[in-house]
PDB file of C-alpha atoms in Angstrom:
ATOM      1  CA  UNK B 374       0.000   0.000   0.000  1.00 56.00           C
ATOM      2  CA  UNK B 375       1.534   3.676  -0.937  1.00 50.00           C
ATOM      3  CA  UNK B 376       1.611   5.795   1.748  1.00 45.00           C
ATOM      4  CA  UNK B 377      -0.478   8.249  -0.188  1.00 46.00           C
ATOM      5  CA  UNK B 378      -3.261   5.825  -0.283  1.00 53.00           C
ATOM      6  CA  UNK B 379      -6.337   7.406   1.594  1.00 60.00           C
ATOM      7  CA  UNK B 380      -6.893   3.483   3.108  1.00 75.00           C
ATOM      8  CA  UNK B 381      -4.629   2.276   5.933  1.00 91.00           C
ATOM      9  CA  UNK B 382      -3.281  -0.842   6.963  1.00 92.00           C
ATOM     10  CA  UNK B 383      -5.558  -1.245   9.163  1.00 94.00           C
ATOM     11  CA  UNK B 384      -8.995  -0.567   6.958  1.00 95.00           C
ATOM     12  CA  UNK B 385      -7.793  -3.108   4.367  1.00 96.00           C
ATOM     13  CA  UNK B 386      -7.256  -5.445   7.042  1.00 97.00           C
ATOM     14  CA  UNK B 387     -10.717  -4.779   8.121  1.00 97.00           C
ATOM     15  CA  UNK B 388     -12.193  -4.949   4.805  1.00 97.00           C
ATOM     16  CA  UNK B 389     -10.828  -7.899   3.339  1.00 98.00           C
ATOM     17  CA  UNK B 390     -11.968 -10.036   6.528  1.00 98.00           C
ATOM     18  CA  UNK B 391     -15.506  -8.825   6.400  1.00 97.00           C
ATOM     19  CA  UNK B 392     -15.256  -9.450   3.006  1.00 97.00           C
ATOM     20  CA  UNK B 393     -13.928 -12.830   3.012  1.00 96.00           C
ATOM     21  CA  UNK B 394     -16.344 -13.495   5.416  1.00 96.00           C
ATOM     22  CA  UNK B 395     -19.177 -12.411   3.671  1.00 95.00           C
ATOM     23  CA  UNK B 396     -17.750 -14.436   0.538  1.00 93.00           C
ATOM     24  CA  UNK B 397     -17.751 -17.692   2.750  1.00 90.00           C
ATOM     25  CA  UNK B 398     -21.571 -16.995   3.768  1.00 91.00           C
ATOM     26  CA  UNK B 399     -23.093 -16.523   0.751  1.00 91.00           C
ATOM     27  CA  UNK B 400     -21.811 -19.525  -0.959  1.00 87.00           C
ATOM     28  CA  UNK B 401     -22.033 -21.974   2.474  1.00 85.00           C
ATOM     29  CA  UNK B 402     -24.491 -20.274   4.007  1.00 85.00           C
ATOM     30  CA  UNK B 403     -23.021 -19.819   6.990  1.00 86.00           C
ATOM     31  CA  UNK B 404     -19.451 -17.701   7.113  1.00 86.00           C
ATOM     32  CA  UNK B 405     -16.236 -18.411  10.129  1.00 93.00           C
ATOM     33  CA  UNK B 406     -17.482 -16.865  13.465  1.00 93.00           C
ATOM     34  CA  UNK B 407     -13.995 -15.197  13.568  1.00 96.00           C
ATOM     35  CA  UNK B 408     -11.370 -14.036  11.207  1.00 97.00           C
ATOM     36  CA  UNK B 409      -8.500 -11.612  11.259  1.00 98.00           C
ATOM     37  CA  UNK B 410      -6.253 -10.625   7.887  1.00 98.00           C
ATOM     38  CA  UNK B 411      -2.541  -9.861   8.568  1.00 98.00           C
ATOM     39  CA  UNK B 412      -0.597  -7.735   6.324  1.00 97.00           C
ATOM     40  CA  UNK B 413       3.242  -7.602   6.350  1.00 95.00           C
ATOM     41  CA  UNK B 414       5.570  -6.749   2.850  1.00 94.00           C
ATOM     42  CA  UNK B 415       3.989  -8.465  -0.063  1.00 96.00           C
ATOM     43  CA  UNK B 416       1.745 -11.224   2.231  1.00 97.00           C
ATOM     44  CA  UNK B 417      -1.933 -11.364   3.573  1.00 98.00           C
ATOM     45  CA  UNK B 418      -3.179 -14.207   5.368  1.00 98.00           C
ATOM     46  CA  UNK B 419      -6.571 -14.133   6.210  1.00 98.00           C
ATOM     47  CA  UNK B 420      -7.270 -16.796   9.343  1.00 98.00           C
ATOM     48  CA  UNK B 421     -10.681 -17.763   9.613  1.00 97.00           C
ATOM     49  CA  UNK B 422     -12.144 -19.924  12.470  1.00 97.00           C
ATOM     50  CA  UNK B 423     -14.897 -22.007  13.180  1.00 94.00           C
ATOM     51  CA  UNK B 424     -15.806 -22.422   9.359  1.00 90.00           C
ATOM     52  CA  UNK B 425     -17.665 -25.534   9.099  1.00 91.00           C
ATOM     53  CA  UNK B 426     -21.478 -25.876   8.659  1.00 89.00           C
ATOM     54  CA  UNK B 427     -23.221 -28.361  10.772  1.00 91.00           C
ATOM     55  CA  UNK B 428     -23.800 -30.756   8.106  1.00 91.00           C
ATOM     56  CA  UNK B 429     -19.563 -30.493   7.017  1.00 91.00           C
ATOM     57  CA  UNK B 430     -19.446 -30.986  10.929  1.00 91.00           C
ATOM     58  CA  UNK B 431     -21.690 -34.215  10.848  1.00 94.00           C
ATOM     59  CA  UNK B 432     -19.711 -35.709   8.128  1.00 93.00           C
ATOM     60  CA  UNK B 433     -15.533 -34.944   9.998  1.00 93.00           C
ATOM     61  CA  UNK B 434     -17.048 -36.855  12.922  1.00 93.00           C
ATOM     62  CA  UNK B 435     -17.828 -39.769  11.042  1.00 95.00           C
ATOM     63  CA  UNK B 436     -14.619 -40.271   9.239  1.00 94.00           C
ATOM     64  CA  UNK B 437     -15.536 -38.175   5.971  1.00 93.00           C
ATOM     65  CA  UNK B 438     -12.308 -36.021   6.572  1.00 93.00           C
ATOM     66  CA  UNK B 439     -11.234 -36.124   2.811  1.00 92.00           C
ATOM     67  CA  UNK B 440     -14.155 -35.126   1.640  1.00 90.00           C
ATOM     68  CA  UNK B 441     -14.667 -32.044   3.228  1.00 91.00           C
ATOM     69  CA  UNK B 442     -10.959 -30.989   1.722  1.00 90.00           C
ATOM     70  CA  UNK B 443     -11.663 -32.247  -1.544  1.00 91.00           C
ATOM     71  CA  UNK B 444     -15.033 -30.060  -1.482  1.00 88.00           C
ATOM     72  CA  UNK B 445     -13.343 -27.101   0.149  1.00 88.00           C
ATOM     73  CA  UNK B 446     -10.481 -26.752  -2.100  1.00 89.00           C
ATOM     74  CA  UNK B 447     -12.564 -27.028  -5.190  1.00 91.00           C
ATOM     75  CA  UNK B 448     -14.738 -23.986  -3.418  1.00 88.00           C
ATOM     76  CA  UNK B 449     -11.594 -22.513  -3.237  1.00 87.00           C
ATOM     77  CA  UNK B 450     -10.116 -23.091  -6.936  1.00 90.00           C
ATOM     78  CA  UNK B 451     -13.463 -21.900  -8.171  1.00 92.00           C
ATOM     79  CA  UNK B 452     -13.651 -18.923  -6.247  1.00 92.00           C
ATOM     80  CA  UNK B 453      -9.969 -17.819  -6.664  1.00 95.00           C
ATOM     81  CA  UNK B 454     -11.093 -14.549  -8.556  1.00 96.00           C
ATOM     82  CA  UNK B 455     -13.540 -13.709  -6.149  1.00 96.00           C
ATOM     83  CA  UNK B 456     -11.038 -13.504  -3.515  1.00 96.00           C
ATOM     84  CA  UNK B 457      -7.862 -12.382  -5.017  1.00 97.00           C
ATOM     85  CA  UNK B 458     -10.191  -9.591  -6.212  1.00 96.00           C
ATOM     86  CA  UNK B 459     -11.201  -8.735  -2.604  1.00 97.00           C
ATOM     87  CA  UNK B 460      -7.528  -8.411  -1.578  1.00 97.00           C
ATOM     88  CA  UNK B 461      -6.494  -6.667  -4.645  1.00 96.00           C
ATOM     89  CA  UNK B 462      -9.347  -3.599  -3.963  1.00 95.00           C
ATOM     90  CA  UNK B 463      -8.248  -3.782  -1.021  1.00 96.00           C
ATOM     91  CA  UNK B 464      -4.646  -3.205  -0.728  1.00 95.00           C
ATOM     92  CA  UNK B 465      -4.351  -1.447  -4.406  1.00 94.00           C
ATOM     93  CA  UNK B 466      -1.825  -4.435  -5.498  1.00 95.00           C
ATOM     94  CA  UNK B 467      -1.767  -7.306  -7.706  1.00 96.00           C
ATOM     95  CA  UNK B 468      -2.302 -10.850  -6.162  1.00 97.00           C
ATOM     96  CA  UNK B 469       0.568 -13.121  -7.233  1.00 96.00           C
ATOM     97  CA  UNK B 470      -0.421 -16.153  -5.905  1.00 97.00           C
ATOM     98  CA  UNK B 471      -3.267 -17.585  -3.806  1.00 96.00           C
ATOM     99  CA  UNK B 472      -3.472 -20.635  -1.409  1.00 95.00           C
ATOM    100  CA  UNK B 473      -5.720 -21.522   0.544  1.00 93.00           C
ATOM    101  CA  UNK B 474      -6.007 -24.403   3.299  1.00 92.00           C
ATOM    102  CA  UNK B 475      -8.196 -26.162   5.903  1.00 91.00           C
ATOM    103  CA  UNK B 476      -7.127 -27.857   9.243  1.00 92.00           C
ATOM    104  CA  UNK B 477     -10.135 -30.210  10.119  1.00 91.00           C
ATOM    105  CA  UNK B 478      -8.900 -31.015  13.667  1.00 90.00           C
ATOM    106  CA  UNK B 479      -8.716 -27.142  14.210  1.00 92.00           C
ATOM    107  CA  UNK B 480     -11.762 -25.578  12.480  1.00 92.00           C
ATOM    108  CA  UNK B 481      -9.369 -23.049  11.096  1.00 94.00           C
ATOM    109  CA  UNK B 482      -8.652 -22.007   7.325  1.00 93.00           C
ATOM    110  CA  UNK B 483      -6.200 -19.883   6.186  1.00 96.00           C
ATOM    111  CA  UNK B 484      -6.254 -18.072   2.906  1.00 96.00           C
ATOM    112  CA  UNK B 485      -2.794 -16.853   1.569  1.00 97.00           C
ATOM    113  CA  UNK B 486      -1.739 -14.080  -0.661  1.00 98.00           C
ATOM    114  CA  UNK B 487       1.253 -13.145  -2.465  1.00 98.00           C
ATOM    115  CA  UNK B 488       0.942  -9.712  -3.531  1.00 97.00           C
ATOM    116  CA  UNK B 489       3.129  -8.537  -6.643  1.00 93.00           C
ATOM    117  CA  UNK B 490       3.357  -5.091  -8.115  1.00 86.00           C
ATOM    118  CA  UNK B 491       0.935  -1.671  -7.635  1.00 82.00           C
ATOM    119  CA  UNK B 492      -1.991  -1.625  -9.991  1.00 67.00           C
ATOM    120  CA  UNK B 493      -1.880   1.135 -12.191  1.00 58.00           C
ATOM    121  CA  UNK B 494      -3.546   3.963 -10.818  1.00 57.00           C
ATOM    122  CA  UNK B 495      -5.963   4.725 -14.118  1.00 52.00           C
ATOM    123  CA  UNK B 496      -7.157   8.863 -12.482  1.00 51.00           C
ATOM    124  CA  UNK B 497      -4.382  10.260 -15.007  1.00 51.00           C
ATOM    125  CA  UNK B 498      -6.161   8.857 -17.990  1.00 50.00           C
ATOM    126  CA  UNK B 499      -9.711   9.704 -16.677  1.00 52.00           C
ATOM    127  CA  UNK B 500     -11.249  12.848 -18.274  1.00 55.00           C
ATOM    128  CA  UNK B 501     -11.362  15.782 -15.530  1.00 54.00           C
ATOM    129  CA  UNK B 502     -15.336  16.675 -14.692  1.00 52.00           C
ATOM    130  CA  UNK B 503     -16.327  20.577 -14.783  1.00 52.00           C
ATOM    131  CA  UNK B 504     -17.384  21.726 -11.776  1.00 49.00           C
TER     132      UNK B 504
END
């Protein structure tokens, strides 16, 4: 983030977890009951706990572990734009890479960004409006 950006640190931390969150409960139905985004350099991490609908619940306590990955990274590989566009609104960069994972055990997911380069800041190409 520039330093001339109007956003700080801390509002695109802000933003991309409610926005992550809201992501997660509009295509589950239910979103994590807690999340917090770090930013440091060119990473955000985005932890989110207690993720799990009752029915994903229902089916790690009897054994159906790999099944709830398989179904939550394919969430994740289809949603990949959706959520390296949050981050990239959000911090005015690129997103480089994204990875995303689940711990069962925990009810915790993290989803990783590398950030790469500024966008290009398009207000120099924009025509000015008369007042």
């Amino acid at each position: 983030m520039n330093r001339g950006d109007d956003k700080t640190i801390g509002d695109a931390r802000a933003e991309i977890s409610t926005r992550v969150v809201r992501l997660h409960s509009e295509y589950y139905g239910k979103g994590p009951t807690k999340a917090k985004t770090y930013i440091t350099d060119d990473v955000v991490a985005v932890v989110l706990e207690e993720t799990f609908t009752k029915a994903e619940r229902t089916l790690i306590e009897r054994g159906e572990t790999e099944t709830i990955q398989q179904i939550r990274r394919r969430f994740q590989q289809a949603m990949a734009d959706e959520f390296r566009s949050i981050v990239e609104q959000a911090t005015g960069r690129v997103v480089r890479a994204f990875l995303s994972e689940t711990n069962l055990e925990a009810d915790v997911s993290v989803e990783f960004f590398l950030l790469g380069e500024q966008r290009t800041d398009m207000r120099g190409f924009e025509p000015e409006r008369a007042l």
